[in-house]
Structures are given as structure tokens and as C-alpha cells.
CSV table of C-alpha atoms in Angstrom, one decimal:
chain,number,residue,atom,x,y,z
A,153,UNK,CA,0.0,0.0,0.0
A,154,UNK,CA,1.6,3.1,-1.1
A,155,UNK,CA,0.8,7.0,-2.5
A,156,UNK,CA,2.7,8.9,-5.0
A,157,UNK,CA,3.4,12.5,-4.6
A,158,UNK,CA,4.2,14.8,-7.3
A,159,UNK,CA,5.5,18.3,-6.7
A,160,UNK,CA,5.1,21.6,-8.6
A,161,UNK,CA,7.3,24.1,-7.8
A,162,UNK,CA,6.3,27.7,-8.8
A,163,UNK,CA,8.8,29.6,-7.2
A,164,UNK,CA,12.3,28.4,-5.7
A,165,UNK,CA,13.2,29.4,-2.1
A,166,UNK,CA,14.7,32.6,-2.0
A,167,UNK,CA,17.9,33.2,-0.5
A,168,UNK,CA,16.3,35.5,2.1
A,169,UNK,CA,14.8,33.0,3.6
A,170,UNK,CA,11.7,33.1,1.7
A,171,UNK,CA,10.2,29.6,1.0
A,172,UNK,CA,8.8,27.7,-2.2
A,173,UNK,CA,5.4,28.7,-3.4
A,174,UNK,CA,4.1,24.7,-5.2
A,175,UNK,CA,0.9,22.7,-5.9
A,176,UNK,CA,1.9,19.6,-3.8
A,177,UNK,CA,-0.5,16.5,-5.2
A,178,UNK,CA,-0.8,13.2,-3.4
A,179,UNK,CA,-2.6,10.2,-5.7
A,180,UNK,CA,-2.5,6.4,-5.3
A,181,UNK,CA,-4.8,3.8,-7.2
A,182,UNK,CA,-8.2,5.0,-6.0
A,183,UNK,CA,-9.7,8.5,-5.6
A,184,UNK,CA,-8.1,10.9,-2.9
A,185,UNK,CA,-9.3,13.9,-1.1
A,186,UNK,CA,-8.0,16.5,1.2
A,187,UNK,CA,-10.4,17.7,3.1
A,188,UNK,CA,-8.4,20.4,5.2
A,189,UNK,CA,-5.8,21.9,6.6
A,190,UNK,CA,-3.7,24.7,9.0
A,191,UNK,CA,-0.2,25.2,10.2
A,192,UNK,CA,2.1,25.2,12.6
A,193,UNK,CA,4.1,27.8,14.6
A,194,UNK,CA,7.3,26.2,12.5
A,195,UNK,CA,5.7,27.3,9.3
A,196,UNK,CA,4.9,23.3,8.0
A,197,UNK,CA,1.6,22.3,6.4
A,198,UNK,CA,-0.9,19.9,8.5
A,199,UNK,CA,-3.8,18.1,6.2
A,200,UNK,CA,-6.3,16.0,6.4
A,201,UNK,CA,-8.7,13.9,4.3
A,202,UNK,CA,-8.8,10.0,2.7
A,203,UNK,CA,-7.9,7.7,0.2
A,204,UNK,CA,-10.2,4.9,-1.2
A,205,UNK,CA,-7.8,2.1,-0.8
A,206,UNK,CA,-10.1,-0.9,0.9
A,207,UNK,CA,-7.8,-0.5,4.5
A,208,UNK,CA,-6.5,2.5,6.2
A,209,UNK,CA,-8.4,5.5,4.3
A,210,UNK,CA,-7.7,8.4,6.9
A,211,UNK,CA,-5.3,10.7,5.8
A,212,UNK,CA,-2.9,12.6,7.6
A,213,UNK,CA,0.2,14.8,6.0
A,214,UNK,CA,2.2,16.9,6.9
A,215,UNK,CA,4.2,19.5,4.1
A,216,UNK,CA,7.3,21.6,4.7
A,217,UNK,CA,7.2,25.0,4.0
A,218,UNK,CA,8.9,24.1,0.4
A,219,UNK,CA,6.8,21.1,-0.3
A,220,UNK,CA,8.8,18.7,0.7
A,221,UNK,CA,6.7,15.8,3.0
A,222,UNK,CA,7.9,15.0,6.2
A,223,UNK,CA,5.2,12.1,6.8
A,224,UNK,CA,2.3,10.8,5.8
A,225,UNK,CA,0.2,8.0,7.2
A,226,UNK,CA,-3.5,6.0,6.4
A,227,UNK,CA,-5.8,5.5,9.4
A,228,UNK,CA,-8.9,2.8,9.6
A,229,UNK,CA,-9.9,-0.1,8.0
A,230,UNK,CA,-12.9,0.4,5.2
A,231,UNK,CA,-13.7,2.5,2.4
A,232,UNK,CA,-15.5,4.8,4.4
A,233,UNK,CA,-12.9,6.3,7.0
A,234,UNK,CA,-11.8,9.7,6.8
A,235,UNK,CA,-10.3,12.9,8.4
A,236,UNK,CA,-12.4,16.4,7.9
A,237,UNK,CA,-10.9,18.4,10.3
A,238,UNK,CA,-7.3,19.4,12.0
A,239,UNK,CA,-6.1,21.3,14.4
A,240,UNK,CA,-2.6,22.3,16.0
A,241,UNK,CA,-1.5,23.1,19.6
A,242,UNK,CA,1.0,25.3,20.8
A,243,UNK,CA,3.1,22.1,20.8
A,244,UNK,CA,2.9,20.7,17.2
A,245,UNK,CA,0.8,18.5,18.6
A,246,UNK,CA,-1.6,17.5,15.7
A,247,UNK,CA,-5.8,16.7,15.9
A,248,UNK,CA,-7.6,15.1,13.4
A,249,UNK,CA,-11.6,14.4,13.2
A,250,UNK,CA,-13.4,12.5,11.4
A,251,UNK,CA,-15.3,9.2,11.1
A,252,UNK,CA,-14.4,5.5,11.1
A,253,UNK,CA,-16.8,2.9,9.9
A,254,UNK,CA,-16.9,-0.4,12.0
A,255,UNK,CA,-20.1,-2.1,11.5
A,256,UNK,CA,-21.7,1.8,11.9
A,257,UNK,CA,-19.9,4.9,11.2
A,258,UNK,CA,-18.3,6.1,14.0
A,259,UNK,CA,-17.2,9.5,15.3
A,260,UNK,CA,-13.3,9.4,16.0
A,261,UNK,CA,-10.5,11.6,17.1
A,262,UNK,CA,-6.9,11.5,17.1
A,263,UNK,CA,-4.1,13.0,18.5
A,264,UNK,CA,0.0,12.4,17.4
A,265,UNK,CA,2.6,14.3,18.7
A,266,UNK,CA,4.5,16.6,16.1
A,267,UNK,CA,6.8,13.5,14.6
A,268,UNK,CA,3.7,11.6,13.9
A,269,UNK,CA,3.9,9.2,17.3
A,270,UNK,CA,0.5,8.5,18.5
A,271,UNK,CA,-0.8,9.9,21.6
A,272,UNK,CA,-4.2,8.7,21.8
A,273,UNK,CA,-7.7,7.8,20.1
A,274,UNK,CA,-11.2,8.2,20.9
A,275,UNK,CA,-14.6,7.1,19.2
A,276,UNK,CA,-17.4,8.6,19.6
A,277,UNK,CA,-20.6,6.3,18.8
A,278,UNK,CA,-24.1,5.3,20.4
A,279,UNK,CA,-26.1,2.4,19.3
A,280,UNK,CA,-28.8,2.9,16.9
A,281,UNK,CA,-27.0,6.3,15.2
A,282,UNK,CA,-24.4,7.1,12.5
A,283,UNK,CA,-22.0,9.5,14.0
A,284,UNK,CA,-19.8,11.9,11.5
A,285,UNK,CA,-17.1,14.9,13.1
A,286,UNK,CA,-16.8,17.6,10.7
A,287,UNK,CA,-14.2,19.9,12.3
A,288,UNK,CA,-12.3,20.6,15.1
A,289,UNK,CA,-10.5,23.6,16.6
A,290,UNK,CA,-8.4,24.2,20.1
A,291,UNK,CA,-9.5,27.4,22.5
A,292,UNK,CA,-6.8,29.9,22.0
A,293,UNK,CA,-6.0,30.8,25.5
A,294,UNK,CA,-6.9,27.3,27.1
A,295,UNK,CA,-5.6,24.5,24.9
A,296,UNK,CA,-7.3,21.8,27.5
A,297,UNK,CA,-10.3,22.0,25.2
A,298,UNK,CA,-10.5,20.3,21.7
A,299,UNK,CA,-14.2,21.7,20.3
A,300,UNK,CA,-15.6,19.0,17.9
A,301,UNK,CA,-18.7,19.8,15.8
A,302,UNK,CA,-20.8,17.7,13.5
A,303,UNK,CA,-23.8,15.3,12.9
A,304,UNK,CA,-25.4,12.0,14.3
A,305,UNK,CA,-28.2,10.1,12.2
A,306,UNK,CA,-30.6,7.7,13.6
A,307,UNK,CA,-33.9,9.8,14.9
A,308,UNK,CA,-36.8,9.6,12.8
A,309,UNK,CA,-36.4,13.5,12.6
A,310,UNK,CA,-33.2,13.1,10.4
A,311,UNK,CA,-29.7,14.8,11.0
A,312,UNK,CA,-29.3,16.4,14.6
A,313,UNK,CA,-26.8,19.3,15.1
A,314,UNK,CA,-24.2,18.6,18.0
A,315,UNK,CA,-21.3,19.9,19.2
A,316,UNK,CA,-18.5,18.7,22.1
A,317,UNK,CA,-15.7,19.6,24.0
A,318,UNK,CA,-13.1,17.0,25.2
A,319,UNK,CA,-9.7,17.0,27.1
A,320,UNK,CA,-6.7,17.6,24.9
A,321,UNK,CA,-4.6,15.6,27.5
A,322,UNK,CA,-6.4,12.5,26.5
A,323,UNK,CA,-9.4,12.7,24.7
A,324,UNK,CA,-11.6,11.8,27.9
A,325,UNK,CA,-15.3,13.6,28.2
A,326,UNK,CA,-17.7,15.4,26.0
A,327,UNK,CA,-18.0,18.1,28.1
A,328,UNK,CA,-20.6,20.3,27.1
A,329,UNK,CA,-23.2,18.6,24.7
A,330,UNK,CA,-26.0,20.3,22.6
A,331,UNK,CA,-27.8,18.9,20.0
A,332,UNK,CA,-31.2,19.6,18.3
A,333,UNK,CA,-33.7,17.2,16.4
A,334,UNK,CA,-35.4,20.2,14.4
A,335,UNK,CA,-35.3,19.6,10.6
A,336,UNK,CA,-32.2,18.4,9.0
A,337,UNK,CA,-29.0,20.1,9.9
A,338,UNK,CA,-25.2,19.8,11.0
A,339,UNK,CA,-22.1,21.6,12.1
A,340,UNK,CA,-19.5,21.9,9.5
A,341,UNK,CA,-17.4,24.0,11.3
A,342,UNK,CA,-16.4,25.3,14.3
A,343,UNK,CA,-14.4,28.1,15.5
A,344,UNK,CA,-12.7,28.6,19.1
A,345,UNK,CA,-12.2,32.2,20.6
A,346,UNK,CA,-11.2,33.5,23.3
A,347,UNK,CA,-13.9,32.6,25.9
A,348,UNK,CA,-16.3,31.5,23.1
A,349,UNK,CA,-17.5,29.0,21.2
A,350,UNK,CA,-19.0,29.8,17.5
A,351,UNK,CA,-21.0,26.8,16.1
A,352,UNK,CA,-22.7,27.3,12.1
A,353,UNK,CA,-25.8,25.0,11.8
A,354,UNK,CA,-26.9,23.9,8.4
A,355,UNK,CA,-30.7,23.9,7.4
A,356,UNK,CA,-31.7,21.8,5.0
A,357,UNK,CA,-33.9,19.7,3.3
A,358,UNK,CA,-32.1,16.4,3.8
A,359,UNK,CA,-33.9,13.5,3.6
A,360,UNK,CA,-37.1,14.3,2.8
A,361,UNK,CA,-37.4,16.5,5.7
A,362,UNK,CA,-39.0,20.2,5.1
A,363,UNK,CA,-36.6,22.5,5.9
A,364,UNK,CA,-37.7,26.1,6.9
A,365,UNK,CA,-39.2,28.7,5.0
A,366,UNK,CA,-36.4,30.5,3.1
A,367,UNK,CA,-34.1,28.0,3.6
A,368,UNK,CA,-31.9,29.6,6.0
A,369,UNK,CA,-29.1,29.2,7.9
A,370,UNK,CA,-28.4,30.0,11.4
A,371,UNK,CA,-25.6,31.4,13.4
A,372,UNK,CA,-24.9,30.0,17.1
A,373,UNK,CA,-22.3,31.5,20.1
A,374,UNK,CA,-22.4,29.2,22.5
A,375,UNK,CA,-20.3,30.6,26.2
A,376,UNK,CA,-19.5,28.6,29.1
A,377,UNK,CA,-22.1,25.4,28.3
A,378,UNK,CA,-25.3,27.4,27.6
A,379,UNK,CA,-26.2,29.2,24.1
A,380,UNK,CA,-25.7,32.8,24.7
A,381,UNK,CA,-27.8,33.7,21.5
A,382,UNK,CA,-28.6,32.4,18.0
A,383,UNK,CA,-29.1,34.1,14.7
A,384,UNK,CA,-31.0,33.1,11.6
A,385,UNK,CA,-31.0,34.7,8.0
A,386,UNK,CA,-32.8,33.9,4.3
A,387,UNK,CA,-31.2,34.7,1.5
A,388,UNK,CA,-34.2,36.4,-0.6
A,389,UNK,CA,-32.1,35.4,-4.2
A,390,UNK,CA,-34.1,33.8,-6.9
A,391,UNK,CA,-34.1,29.8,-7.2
A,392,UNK,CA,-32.1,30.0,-3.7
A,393,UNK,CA,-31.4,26.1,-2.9
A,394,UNK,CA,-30.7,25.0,0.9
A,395,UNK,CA,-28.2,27.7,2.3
A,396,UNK,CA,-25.2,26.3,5.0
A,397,UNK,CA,-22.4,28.1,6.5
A,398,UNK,CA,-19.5,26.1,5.2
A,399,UNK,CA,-17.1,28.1,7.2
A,400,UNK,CA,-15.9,30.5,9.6
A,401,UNK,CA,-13.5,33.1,10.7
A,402,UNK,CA,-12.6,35.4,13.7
A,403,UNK,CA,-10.7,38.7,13.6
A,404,UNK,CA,-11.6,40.8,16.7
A,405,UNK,CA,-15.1,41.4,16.9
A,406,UNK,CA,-16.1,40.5,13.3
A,407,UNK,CA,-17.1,36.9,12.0
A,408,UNK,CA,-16.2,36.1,8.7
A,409,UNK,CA,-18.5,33.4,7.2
A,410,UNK,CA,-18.3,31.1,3.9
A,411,UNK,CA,-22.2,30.8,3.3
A,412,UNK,CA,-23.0,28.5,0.4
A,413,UNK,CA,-26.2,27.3,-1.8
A,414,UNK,CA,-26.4,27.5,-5.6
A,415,UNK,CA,-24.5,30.5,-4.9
A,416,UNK,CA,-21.7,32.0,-3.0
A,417,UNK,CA,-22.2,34.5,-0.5
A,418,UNK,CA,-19.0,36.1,1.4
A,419,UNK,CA,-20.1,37.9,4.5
A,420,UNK,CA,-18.7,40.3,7.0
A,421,UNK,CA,-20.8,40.5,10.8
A,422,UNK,CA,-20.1,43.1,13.4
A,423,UNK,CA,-20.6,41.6,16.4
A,424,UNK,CA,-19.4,38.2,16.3
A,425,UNK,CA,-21.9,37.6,13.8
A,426,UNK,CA,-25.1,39.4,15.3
A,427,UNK,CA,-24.5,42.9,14.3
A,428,UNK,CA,-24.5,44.8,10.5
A,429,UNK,CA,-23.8,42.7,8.0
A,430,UNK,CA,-21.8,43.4,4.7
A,431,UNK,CA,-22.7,40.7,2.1
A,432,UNK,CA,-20.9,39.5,-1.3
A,433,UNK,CA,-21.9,37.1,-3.7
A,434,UNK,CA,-20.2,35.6,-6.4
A,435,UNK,CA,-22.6,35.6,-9.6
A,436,UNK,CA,-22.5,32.2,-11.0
A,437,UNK,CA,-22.8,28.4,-10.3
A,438,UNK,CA,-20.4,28.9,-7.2
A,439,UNK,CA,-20.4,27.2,-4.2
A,440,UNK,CA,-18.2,28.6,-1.1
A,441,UNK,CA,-16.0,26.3,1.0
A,442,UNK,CA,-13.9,28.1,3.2
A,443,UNK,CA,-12.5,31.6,4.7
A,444,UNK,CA,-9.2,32.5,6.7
A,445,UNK,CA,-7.7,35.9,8.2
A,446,UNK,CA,-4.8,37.1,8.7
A,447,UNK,CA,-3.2,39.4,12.1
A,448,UNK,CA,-4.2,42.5,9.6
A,449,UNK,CA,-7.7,41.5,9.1
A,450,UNK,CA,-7.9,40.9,5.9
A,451,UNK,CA,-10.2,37.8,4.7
A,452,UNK,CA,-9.8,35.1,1.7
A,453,UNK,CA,-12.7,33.6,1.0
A,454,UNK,CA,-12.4,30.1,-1.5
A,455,UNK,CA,-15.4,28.9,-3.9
A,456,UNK,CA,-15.7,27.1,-6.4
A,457,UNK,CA,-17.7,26.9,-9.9
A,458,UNK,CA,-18.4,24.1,-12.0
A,459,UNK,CA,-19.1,23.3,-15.7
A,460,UNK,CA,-19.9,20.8,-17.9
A,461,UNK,CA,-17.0,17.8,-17.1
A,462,UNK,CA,-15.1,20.6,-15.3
A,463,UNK,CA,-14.7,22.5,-11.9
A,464,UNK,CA,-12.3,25.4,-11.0
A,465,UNK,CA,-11.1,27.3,-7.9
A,466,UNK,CA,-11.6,30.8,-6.7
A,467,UNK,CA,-9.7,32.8,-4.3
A,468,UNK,CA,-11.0,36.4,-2.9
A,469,UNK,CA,-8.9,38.3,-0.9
A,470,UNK,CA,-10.8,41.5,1.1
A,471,UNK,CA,-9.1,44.2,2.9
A,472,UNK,CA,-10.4,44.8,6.6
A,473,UNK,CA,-12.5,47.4,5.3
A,474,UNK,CA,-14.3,44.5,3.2
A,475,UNK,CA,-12.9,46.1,-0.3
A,476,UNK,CA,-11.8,43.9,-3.1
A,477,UNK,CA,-7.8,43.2,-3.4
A,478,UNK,CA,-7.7,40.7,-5.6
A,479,UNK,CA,-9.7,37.7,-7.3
A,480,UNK,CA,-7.7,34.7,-8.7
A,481,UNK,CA,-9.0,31.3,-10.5
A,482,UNK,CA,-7.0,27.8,-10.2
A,483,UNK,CA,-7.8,25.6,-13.1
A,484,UNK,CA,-6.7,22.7,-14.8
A,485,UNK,CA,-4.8,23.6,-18.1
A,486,UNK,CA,-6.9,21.1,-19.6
A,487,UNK,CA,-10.7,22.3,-19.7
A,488,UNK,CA,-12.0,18.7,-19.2
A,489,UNK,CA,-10.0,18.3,-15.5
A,490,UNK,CA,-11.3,19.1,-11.8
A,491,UNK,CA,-10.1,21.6,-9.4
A,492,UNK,CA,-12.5,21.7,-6.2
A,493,UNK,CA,-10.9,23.3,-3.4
A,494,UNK,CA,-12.3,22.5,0.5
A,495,UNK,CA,-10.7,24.4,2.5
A,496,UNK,CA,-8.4,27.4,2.9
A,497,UNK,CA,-5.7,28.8,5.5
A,498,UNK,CA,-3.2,31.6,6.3
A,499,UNK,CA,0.7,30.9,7.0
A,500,UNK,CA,1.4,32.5,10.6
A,501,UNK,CA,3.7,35.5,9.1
A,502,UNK,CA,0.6,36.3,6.7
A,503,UNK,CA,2.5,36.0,3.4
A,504,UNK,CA,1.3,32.7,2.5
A,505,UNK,CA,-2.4,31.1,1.0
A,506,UNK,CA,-3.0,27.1,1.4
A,507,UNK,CA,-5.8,25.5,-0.2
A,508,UNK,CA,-6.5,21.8,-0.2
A,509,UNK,CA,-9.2,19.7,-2.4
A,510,UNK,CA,-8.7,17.5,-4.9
A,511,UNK,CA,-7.9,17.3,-8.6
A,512,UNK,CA,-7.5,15.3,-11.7
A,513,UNK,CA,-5.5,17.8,-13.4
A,514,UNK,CA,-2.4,15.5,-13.2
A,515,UNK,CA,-4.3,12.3,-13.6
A,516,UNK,CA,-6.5,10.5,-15.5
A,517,UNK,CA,-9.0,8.6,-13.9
A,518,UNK,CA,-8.3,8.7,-10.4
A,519,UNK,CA,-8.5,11.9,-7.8
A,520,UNK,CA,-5.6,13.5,-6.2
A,521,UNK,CA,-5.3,15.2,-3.3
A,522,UNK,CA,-3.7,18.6,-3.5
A,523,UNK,CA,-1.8,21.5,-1.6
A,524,UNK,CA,-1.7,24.4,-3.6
A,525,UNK,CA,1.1,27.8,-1.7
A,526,UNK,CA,0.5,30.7,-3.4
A,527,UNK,CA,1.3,34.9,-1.9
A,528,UNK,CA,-1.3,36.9,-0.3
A,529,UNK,CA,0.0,39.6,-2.2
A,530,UNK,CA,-1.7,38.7,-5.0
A,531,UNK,CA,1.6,39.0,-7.8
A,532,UNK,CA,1.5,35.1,-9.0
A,533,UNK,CA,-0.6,34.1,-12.2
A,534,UNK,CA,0.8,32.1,-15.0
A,535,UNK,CA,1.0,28.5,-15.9
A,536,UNK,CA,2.5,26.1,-14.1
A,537,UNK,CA,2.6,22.5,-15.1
A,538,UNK,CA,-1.2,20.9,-15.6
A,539,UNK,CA,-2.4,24.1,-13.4
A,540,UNK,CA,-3.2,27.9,-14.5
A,541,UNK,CA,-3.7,30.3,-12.1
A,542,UNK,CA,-5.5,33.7,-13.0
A,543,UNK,CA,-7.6,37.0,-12.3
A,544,UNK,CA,-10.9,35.6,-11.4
A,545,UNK,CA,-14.2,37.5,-11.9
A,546,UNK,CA,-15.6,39.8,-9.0
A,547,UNK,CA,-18.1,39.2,-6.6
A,548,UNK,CA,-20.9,41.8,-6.0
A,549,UNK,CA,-22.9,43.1,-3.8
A,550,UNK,CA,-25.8,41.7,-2.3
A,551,UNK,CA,-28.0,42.0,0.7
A,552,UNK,CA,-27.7,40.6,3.9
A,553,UNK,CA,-31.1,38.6,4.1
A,554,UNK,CA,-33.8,39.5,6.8
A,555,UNK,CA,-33.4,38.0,10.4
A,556,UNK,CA,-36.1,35.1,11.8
A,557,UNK,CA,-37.8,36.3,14.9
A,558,UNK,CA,-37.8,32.9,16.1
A,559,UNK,CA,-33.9,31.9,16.1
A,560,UNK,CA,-33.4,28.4,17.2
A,561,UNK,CA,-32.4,27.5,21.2
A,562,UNK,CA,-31.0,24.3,22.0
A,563,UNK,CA,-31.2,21.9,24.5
A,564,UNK,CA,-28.4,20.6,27.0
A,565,UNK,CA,-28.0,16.5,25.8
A,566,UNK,CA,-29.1,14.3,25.7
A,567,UNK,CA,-26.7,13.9,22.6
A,568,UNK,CA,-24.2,10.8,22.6
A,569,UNK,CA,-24.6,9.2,25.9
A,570,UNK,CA,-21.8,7.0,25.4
A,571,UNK,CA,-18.5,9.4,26.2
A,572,UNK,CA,-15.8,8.6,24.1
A,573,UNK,CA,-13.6,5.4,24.7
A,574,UNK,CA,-10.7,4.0,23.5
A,575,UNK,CA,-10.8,2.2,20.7
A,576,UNK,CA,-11.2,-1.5,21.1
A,577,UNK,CA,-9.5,-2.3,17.9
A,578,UNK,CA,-6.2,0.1,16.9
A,579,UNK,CA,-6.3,2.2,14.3
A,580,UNK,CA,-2.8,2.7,14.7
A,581,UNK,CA,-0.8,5.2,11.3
A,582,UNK,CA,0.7,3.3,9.4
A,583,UNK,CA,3.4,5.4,7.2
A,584,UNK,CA,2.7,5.3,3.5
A,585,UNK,CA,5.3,8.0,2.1
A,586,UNK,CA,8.7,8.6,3.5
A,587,UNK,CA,10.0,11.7,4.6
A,588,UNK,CA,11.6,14.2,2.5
């Protein structure tokens, strides 16, 4: 069992200690995905996603600043095991989230040290339900607390919304619990603050289930185990399909969220989220997938569109003000190829863009995963190697959507009454690229 990588460089180091800019692809004999991914304090890449090889299908990597991999490893034991979120500590310590099927999908959560030696593993699972972890993200000023967020299947009333806390030390207790049984919905993403905890719910008609009028979205901060308030908007744009907040970012007191449907919405809240609103959407078949800010508070927001046989990339970058930098569009040279991004982050000096996703730019056949380093300046565009990387169109303006009166509460538990446990059969990594 084995993966190939293939690296593009598209800028050398620089002898003043700048590092490689690359599109870092990762492809074996099945269909792989990278599902997301963040740094360290070291400037190296963590990702997360899976492969479709029959055994082991969690993926972990983890990138040098110039590409190069310093391991890589496949977790589980089906076709249906995978990582969709990461998260770093202080330490290099490395999270990962996702789900593991063994007779029932099962929630599970990992945690290596910074060489890739494991630390210890959780499920999460009850009886009866279908458990899937989204995302993951560690409280900034207390990293005891790893927040989990996602979806458990299994009540007649479809998908119910949940989110967790447990101990970074060793996985033990969910220690605050919220779910709600109220049309179909999940957390895709979660985002720690300071104090607070900032949960996105996704309303939708999953399932057969009706979803609310409008199909909207809502908007939860949750403090110190109770729900401090919830929001909830509808989109009022013509042929709207089920809106969900894919993403979400932080700087100061304004939320950034990635807000997608049959269009892509980019949105700035005062407030955490519950004051004005400044809205953009992107005016085409777009779907949004992810936002990150920098220390100077500016946002990049990633989308993607989709044609016929075809799907390209789109990075926005917005000044703190919410003004327009720059637009760019990753593609496959050839117009018959994939590019679909999932998720977006900044380097921790604020010079460098990461994307992940997966692509068959390189490959016939079969899906790679990709890592694609480009400037937040904005300077690169050209071709490089089965990629293109261009000005994008512009987003405009939109409105913000009109406020429910009736914003959703939720209830303490009973959520997964089973606390997490170790696993009873390892999913120990097993290495499947050497370093470089």
C-alpha cells in the first residue's frame, strides 16, 4: 500500500529565507481527497482527508514550508474512513476528526505528537445512530479543550446538530453537549475564541425533511455550556437552494462566514456575527468552502464553480474594510480536469495562501489530493505545469437577508450518551510516504 506525490514548484526558495510557493499533489490507485488543513508555529503544512484504498483510508500529512513531506500516514480499516478536520496546539501537537466505519460509522478523534507518534484515540458512537465529526479547533487561550462539531443520524427526525468539548490531555469527556432534532442540519465548522464557542448549523432539506421557509441558515455562540444567543437569516435570491455556512472566521469582533447554496455568498458581521452585515456574492454556479484571516484583518474567501465535465477554484482576498484586493481562479490547463478546493488557510507571518481539495488535473482517472502555496499579495498568475492560475471575476454586492424572529435555542443532551472510549481495535498510522 503506497501513495505517490508529485510536486510543482512555482517559485524556488529565496535566499532571504523566503520559502517555495508549489501545488503539492498526493494520488494512489483510487480517488483521494483533502479535506483540510492549517499550520504550525514552524511554518509546516498539517492536512487531512482519505484515500479509497479498501484499509487504512484516513489521511494525515504533513508538508514543509517548500513542499517537501515530512510524513504521511493512512488510518482505519474500510472504504469509508476519513479525516475532515485538523487542528494544532502550541506544541505541534496534531488533531484530526473524522469518522471510522466499523459495523456503523463512527465518530473518532486523534491525536499524534509533532513526529507523527500517536498519543491517543477516541470514538465517539451510540447504538442505533451514524456519527460523523466535521471539524475541530483548540480554545486559543486554554488549549485543555479540543471543540468538535458535527452530525449523528438515527432519529426519525433526520440529522441532529451537536457539538462537544473534550480534554486535549487524553481525549476523555464530551464536556458540554448540545444537539437539536429540528429539521435536518449539521455543524460543518467550528471556531474557538477567546472565551467563546461559535457553532454554524446547516438547514436543509435532507432527507425528505422540510426545511424552513427561506431555507436559512443560522448562526450560534455558544459561552460557558449554555447558548448565549442564536441568529438566523434567508437569503431572498431567486431559485435560492438550501443555504449552509461552510465556514468560519474570527478577527476581533467581526465573524467572517463562507455561506453556500447555488451561490456563494461572502459575508462580514459586526458583532461576532449578530450585528451589520456586509454581504458578497459571487454571480454564478459557485459554491463557497472556506475563509481564513490574517493578524491584519484581511479575509480570503475560497469557492468554487463548476461546468460541464469541469470545476475550477476561486480565491477572494478582502481588505479589513471589506474592499476587493484581488480575485484569482485555479484551473486545470486542460478544460476537461477538476479543481474543487475544501478548504483554505493563512501561514502564521501572513505571506502565504493554502488550499486543499482534490484534482484530476495531473491524472486520468483517479483523484488527487492537493496542496496548492501561493502569496497573499496577489503577484503570481501564470501556468504552471497541468495548473493555470488567473484574475478571477468579481463578486458583488448583495443583501444581507432578513433576520427570523424565532432563532433556534437548544437543549443541553441528551446527545451521545456514550463518552468517548478507547478504541477497542487500533487504528494505529501506518506510514505510506517517507520523509523528504
Amino acid at each position: 500500500m503506497s501513495l505517490t506525490s508529485k510536486l510543482t514548484t512555482i517559485a524556488a526558495a529565496g535566499s532571504g529565507g523566503d520559502t517555495a510557493l508549489f501545488i503539492l499533489s498526493l494520488y494512489g490507485a483510487n480517488n483521494l481527497y483533502i479535506n483540510d488543513i492549517t499550520t504550525d508555529s514552524s511554518g509546516d503544512i498539517i492536512a487531512g482527508g482519505s484515500s479509497g484504498y479498501s484499509t487504512g483510508s484516513a489521511l494525515n500529512v504533513k508538508v514543509g514550508p517548500n513542499g517537501n513531506i515530512i510524513f504521511s500516514d493512512l488510518t482505519g480499516k474500510s472504504l469509508y474512513d476519513n479525516f475532515k478536520g485538523v487542528s494544532v496546539d502550541s506544541s505541534g501537537n496534531i488533531y484530526s476528526v473524522g469518522t471510522i466505519y466499523d459495523g456503523a460509522s463512527q465518530g473518532y478523534i486523534r491525536k499524534v505528537s509533532s513526529d507523527n507518534t500517536l498519543l491517543w484515540e477516541k470514538r465517539i458512537y451510540k447504538t442505533g445512530r451514524q456519527v460523523v465529526l466535521n471539524d475541530c479547533d483548540i480554545q486559543t487561550t486554554n488549549e485543555s479543550r479540543l471543540l468538535i462539531g458535527g452530525h449523528s443520524t438515527g432519529s426519525a427526525t433526520a440529522l441532529a446538530f451537536y457539538y462537544g468539548q473534550v480534554n486535549t490531555s487524553d481525549g476523555t469527556g464530551l464536556l458540554d453537549q448540545y444537539e437539536q432534532w429540528t429539521y435536518s442540519q449539521s455543524c460543518y465548522s467550528v471556531c474557538a475564541g477567546d472565551v467563546s464557542i461559535y457553532n454554524l448549523v446547516h438547514y436543509g432539506g435532507i432527507a425528505g425533511v422540510t426545511s424552513p421557509a427561506g431555507q436559512q441558515h443560522d448562526f450560534l455562540k455558544v459561552q460557558r455550556n449554555s447558548i448565549i444567543s442564536a441568529y438566523g437569516e434567508t437569503f431572498p435570491f431567486a431559485g435560492q437552494s438550501n443555504s449552509s455556512i461552510q465556514d468560519i472566521a474570527i478577527s476581533g469582533t467581526d465573524a467572517y462566514l463562507a455561506v453556500s447554496g447555488n451561490r456563494a455568498w461572502f459575508i462580514k458581521a459586526a458583532s461576532l456575527g449578530f450585528g451589520a452585515k456586509t454581504v458578497k456574492i459571487f454571480n454564478s454556479v459557485s459554491y463557497a468552502k472556506g475563509v481564513a484571516v490574517d493578524s491584519s484583518g484581511n479575509a480570503y474567501f475560497l469557492a468554487y464553480t463548476t461546468g460541464v465535465g469541469t470545476s475550477n477554484a476561486h480565491i477572494f482576498k478582502y481588505d479589513s474594510s471589506f474592499n476587493l484586493v484581488w480575485s484569482r481562479l485555479l484551473k486545470a490547463s486542460n478544460t476537461t480536469r477538476y479543481v474543487t478546493p475544501n478548504r483554505i488557510a493563512i501561514s502564521a507571518d501572513g505571506l502565504n495562501i493554502y488550499v486543499c481539495g482534490r484534482e484530476n488535473a495531473q491524472t486520468d482517472g483517479v483523484y488527487s489530493g492537493f496542496i496548492f502555496k501561493c502569496p497573499t499579495d496577489g503577484s503570481l498568475t501564470g501556468t504552471y505545469g497541468n495548473f493555470v492560475y488567473a484574475t478571477s471575476a468579481t463578486p458583488a454586492s448583495a443583501s444581507a437577508g432578513a433576520a427570523k424572529t424565532n432563532a433556534s435555542t437548544l437543549a443541553n443532551g441528551p446527545f451521545l450518551t456514550d463518552t468517548p472510549t478507547t478504541a477497542t481495535a487500533s487504528f494505529t498510522p501506518t506510514s505510506v510516504l517517507k520523509k523528504g
